[in-house]
mmCIF file of C-alpha atoms in Angstrom:
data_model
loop_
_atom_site.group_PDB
_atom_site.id
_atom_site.type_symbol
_atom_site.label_atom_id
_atom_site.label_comp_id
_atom_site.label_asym_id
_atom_site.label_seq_id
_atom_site.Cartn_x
_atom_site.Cartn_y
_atom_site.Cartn_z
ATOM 1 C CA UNK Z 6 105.352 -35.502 -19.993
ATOM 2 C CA UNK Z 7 104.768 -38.917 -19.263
ATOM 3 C CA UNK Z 8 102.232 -40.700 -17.810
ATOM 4 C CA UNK Z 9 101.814 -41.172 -14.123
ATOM 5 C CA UNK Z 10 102.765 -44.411 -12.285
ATOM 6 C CA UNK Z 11 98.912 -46.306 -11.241
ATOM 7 C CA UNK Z 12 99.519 -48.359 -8.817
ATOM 8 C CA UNK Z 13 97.754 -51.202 -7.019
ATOM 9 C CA UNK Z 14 98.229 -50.673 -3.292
ATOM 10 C CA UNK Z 15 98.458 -53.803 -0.480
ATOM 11 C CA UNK Z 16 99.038 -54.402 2.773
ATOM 12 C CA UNK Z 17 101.015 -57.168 4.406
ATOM 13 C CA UNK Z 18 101.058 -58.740 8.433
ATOM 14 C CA UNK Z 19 104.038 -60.581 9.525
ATOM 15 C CA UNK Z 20 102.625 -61.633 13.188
ATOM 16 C CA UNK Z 21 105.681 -63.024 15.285
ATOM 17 C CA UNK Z 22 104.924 -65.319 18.160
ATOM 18 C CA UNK Z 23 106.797 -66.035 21.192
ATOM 19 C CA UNK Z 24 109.532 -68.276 19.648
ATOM 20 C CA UNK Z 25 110.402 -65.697 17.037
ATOM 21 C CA UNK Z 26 108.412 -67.388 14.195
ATOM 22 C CA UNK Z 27 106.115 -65.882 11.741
ATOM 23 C CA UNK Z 28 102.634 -67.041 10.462
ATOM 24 C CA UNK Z 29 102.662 -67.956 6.429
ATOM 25 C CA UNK Z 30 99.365 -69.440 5.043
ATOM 26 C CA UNK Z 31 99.287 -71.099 1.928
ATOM 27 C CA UNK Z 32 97.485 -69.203 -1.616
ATOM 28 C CA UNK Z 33 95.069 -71.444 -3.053
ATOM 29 C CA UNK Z 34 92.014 -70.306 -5.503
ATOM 30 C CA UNK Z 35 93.461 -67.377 -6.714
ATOM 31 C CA UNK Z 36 94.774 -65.856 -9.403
ATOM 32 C CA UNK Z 37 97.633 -65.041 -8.174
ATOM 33 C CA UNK Z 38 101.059 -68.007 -6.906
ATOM 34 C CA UNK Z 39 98.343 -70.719 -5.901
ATOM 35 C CA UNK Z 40 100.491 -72.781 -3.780
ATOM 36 C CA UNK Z 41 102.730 -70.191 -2.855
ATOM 37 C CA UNK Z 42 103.256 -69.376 1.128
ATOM 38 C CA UNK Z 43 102.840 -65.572 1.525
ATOM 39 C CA UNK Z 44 102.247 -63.439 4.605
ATOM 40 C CA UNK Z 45 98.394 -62.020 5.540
ATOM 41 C CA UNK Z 46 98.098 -59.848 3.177
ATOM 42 C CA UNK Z 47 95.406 -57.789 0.726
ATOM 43 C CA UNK Z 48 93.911 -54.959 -1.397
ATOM 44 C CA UNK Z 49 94.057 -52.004 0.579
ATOM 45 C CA UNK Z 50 90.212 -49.915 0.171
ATOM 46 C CA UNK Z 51 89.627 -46.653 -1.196
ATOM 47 C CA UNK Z 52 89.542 -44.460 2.181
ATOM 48 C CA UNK Z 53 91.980 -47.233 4.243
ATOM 49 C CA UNK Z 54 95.379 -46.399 5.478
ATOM 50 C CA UNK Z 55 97.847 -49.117 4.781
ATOM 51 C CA UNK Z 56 98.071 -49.840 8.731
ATOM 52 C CA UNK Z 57 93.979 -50.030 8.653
ATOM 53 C CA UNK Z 58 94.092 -52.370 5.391
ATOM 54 C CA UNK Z 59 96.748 -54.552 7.292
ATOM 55 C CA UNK Z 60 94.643 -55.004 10.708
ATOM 56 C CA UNK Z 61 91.762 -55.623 8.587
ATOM 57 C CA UNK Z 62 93.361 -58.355 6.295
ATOM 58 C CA UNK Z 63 94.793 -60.019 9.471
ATOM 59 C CA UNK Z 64 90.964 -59.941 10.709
ATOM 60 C CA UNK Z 65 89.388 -61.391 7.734
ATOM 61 C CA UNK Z 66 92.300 -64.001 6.730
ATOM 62 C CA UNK Z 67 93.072 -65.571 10.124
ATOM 63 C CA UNK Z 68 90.372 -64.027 12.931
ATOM 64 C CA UNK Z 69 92.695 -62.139 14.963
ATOM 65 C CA UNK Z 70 92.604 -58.287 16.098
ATOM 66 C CA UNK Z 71 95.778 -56.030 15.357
ATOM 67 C CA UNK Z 72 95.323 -52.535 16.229
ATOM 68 C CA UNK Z 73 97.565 -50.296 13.732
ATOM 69 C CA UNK Z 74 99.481 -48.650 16.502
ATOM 70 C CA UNK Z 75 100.832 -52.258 17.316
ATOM 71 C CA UNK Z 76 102.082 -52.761 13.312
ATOM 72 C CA UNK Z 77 105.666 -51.164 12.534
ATOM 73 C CA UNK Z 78 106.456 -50.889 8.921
ATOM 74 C CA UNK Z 79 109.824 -53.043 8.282
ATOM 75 C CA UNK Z 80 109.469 -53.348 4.153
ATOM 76 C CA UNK Z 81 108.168 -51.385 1.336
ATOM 77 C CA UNK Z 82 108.195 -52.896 -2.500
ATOM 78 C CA UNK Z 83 107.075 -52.355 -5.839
ATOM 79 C CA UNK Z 84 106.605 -55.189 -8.273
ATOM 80 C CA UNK Z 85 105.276 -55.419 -12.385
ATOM 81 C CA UNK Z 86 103.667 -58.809 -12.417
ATOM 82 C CA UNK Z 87 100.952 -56.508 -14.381
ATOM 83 C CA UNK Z 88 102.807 -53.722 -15.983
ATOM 84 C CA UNK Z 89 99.607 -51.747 -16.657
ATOM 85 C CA UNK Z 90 99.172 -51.828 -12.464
ATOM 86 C CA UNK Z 91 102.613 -52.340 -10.793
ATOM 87 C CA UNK Z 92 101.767 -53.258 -6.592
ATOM 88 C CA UNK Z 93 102.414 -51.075 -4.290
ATOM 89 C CA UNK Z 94 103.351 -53.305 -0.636
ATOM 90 C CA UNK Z 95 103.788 -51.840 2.659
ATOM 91 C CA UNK Z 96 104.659 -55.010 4.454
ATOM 92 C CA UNK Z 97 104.497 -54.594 8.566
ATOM 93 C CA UNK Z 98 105.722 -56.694 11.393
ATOM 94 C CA UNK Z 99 103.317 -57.339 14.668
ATOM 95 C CA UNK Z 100 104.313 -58.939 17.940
ATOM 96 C CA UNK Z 101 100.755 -58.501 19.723
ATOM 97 C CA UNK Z 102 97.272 -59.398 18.880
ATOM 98 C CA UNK Z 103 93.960 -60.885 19.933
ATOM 99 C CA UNK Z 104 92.900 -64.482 19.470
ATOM 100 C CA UNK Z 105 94.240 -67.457 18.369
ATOM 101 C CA UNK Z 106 95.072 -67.443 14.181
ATOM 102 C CA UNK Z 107 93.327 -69.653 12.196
ATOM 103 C CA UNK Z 108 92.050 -69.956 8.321
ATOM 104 C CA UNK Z 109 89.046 -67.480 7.711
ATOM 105 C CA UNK Z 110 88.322 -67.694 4.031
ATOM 106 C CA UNK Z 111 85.381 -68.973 3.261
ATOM 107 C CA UNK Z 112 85.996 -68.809 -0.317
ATOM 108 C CA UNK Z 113 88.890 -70.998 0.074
ATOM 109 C CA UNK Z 114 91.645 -68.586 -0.865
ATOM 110 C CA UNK Z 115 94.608 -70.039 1.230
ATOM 111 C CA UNK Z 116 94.436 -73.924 2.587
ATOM 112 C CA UNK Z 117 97.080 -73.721 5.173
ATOM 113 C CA UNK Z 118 98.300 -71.508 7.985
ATOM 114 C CA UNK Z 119 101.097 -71.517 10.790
ATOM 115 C CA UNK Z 120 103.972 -70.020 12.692
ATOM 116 C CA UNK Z 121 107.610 -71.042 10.773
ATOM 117 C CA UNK Z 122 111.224 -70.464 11.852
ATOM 118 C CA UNK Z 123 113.011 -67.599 10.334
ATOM 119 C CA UNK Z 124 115.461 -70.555 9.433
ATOM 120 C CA UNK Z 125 112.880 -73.116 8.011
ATOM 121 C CA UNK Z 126 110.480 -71.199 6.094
ATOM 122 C CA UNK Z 127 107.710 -73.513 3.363
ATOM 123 C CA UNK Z 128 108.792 -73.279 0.173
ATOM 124 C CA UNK Z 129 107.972 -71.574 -2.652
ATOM 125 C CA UNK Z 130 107.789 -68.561 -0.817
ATOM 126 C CA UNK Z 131 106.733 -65.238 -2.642
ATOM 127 C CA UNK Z 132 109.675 -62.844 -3.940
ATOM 128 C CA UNK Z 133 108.689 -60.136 -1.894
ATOM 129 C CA UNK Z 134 108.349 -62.054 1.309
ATOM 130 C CA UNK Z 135 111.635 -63.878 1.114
ATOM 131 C CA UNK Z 136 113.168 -60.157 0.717
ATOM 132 C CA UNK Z 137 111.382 -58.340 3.407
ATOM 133 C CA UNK Z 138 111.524 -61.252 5.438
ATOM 134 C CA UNK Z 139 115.368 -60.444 5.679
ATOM 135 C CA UNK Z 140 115.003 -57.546 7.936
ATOM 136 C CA UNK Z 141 111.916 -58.727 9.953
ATOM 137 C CA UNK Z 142 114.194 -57.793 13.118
ATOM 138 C CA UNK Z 143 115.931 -54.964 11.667
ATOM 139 C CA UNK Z 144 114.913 -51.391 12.958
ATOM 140 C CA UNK Z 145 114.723 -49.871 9.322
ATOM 141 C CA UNK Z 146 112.236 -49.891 6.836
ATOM 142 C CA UNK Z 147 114.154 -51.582 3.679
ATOM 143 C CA UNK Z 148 113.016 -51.262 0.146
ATOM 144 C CA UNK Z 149 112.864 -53.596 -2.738
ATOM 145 C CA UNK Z 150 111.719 -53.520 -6.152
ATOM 146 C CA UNK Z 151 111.424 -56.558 -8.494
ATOM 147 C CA UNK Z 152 110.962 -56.209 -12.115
ATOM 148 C CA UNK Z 153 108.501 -59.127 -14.006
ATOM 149 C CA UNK Z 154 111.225 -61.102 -15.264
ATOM 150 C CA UNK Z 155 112.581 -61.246 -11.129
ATOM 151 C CA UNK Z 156 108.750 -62.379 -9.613
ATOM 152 C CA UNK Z 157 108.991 -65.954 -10.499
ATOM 153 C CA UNK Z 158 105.969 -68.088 -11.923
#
């Protein structure tokens, strides 16, 4: 029998303003596609549902309040950019919040935020955005899995 899969689990916000855009910010300071545009996103905490870890991310990262029954799933992926602890993403989509989004980190983990076009998104762009990203309108929840080789740099 083999081992079980460990897994690192994370939680993603696309909000989506008026004009059909979505807010990216910009990963800086990490170890992790510094420079890289990604969607709010984080760790999700022992004891957190991945709707609770999402609302709170979106909280911490840019200020504003989500409430999980206003998130709808739209992407779930798995990715080995660690082998030993493949991510686990459950990426969701919200078109109503509180406040006004703006950069939150204090310890300087992303260095730019705003609302893009579907159609003229910042590049680079991380793997799994650019694929969930393709059915941010869609109705189903899509799946994607990306292998290391697949994640990019």
């Amino acid at each position: 029998m083999s081992d079980r899969l460990k897994v690192t689990p994370v939680a993603f916000v696309a909000l989506i303003d008026d004009q059909q855009r979505v807010l990216l910010q910009r990963r800086a300071n990490t170890d992790y596609k510094c420079g890289w545009w990604d969607l709010l996103s984080g760790h999700i905490e022992p004891g957190e549902t991945p709707p609770v870890a999402a609302c709170r991310e979106a909280l911490e990262e840019s200020g504003i309040v989500v409430r999980p029954e206003q998130l709808e799933l739209f992407n779930v992926y798995s990715h080995e950019v660690n082998p030993d602890a493949p991510y686990l993403g459950f990426i969701f989509r919200a078109r109503t919040w509180k406040g006004e989004p703006a950069i939150q980190e204090a310890d300087g983990k992303c260095d730019a935020m705003g609302f893009y076009a579907l159609d003229d998104l910042p590049e680079p762009l991380t793997s799994q955005v650019v694929e969930a990203l393709k059915n941010i309108s869609g109705n189903e929840v899509t799946y994607s899995y990306f292998e290391p080789k697949n994640i990019g740099s």
